[in-house]
């Protein structure tokens, strides 16, 4: 059995999200989202992965602006706990720049 055959669906999703988090299309999005995913993906449960996948399906430019507070956040995102975790992380990253 090779490595792909022994990976669970959850592990496959996590690896895909790590990749997608690091290759968003803009440097700032790669930094914010990629670092967040790398730091927290290991402890995420299925609900959190679903939320993260939904958030990462949004437009990069808008997502970056929402995470950094440069654009008003749509009400639909205000009800997603994962989005709030990502915003807090973005604040920390921006404070270090």
Tab-separated table of C-alpha atoms in Angstrom:
chain	number	residue	atom	x	y	z
A	1	UNK	CA	0.000	0.000	0.000
A	2	UNK	CA	1.375	3.432	-0.900
A	3	UNK	CA	0.988	6.632	1.135
A	4	UNK	CA	-2.060	7.919	-0.773
A	5	UNK	CA	-3.973	4.713	-0.124
A	6	UNK	CA	-3.384	4.930	3.628
A	7	UNK	CA	-4.426	8.573	4.024
A	8	UNK	CA	-7.902	9.243	5.404
A	9	UNK	CA	-10.344	11.565	3.697
A	10	UNK	CA	-9.748	14.071	6.489
A	11	UNK	CA	-5.971	14.017	5.906
A	12	UNK	CA	-6.484	14.480	2.174
A	13	UNK	CA	-8.743	17.482	2.783
A	14	UNK	CA	-6.198	18.997	5.165
A	15	UNK	CA	-3.355	18.593	2.677
A	16	UNK	CA	-5.468	20.139	-0.075
A	17	UNK	CA	-6.315	23.098	2.180
A	18	UNK	CA	-2.648	23.603	3.075
A	19	UNK	CA	-1.797	23.730	-0.619
A	20	UNK	CA	-4.706	26.053	-1.437
A	21	UNK	CA	-3.848	28.306	1.481
A	22	UNK	CA	-0.318	28.837	0.209
A	23	UNK	CA	-1.187	29.433	-3.447
A	24	UNK	CA	-4.011	31.975	-3.325
A	25	UNK	CA	-2.925	34.280	-6.123
A	26	UNK	CA	-1.613	37.260	-4.194
A	27	UNK	CA	1.302	37.526	-1.816
A	28	UNK	CA	-0.768	39.012	1.006
A	29	UNK	CA	-3.445	36.299	0.717
A	30	UNK	CA	-0.738	33.613	0.630
A	31	UNK	CA	0.764	35.087	3.786
A	32	UNK	CA	-2.442	35.513	5.747
A	33	UNK	CA	-4.322	32.418	4.721
A	34	UNK	CA	-1.350	30.115	4.177
A	35	UNK	CA	0.151	30.824	7.586
A	36	UNK	CA	-3.223	30.486	9.294
A	37	UNK	CA	-3.884	27.124	7.680
A	38	UNK	CA	-0.393	25.817	8.484
A	39	UNK	CA	-0.689	26.841	12.116
A	40	UNK	CA	-4.194	25.523	12.843
A	41	UNK	CA	-5.052	22.774	10.341
A	42	UNK	CA	-3.769	19.909	12.520
A	43	UNK	CA	-6.347	20.574	15.233
A	44	UNK	CA	-9.353	21.349	13.013
A	45	UNK	CA	-12.354	19.077	13.135
A	46	UNK	CA	-14.696	18.356	10.242
A	47	UNK	CA	-17.010	21.306	10.987
A	48	UNK	CA	-14.058	23.686	11.034
A	49	UNK	CA	-12.724	22.223	7.792
A	50	UNK	CA	-16.128	22.779	6.175
A	51	UNK	CA	-16.096	26.399	7.323
A	52	UNK	CA	-12.538	26.901	6.107
A	53	UNK	CA	-13.336	25.383	2.708
A	54	UNK	CA	-16.311	27.729	2.379
A	55	UNK	CA	-14.230	30.773	3.316
A	56	UNK	CA	-11.424	29.787	0.969
A	57	UNK	CA	-13.900	29.474	-1.916
A	58	UNK	CA	-14.512	33.231	-1.730
A	59	UNK	CA	-12.771	35.790	-3.917
A	60	UNK	CA	-9.162	36.350	-2.799
A	61	UNK	CA	-9.220	40.106	-3.044
A	62	UNK	CA	-12.412	40.449	-1.041
A	63	UNK	CA	-11.329	37.854	1.499
A	64	UNK	CA	-8.029	39.619	2.115
A	65	UNK	CA	-9.783	42.970	2.518
A	66	UNK	CA	-12.331	41.471	4.945
A	67	UNK	CA	-9.634	39.739	6.981
A	68	UNK	CA	-7.573	42.911	7.276
A	69	UNK	CA	-10.574	45.089	8.065
A	70	UNK	CA	-10.146	47.199	4.932
A	71	UNK	CA	-13.620	46.327	3.647
A	72	UNK	CA	-16.941	45.835	5.397
A	73	UNK	CA	-17.556	42.175	6.209
A	74	UNK	CA	-20.677	40.583	4.700
A	75	UNK	CA	-23.223	39.502	7.296
A	76	UNK	CA	-23.015	35.860	6.166
A	77	UNK	CA	-19.398	35.679	7.353
A	78	UNK	CA	-20.150	37.153	10.748
A	79	UNK	CA	-21.890	33.913	11.730
A	80	UNK	CA	-18.904	31.697	10.893
A	81	UNK	CA	-16.578	31.058	13.864
A	82	UNK	CA	-13.673	30.143	11.572
A	83	UNK	CA	-13.821	33.575	9.947
A	84	UNK	CA	-13.405	35.225	13.353
A	85	UNK	CA	-10.373	33.024	14.088
A	86	UNK	CA	-8.887	34.045	10.759
A	87	UNK	CA	-9.526	37.753	11.469
A	88	UNK	CA	-7.775	37.516	14.837
A	89	UNK	CA	-4.829	35.789	13.185
A	90	UNK	CA	-4.720	38.482	10.469
A	91	UNK	CA	-4.596	41.186	13.159
A	92	UNK	CA	-1.582	39.481	14.745
A	93	UNK	CA	0.204	39.119	11.397
A	94	UNK	CA	-0.451	42.764	10.495
A	95	UNK	CA	0.783	43.973	13.863
A	96	UNK	CA	4.137	42.295	13.158
A	97	UNK	CA	4.569	43.885	9.724
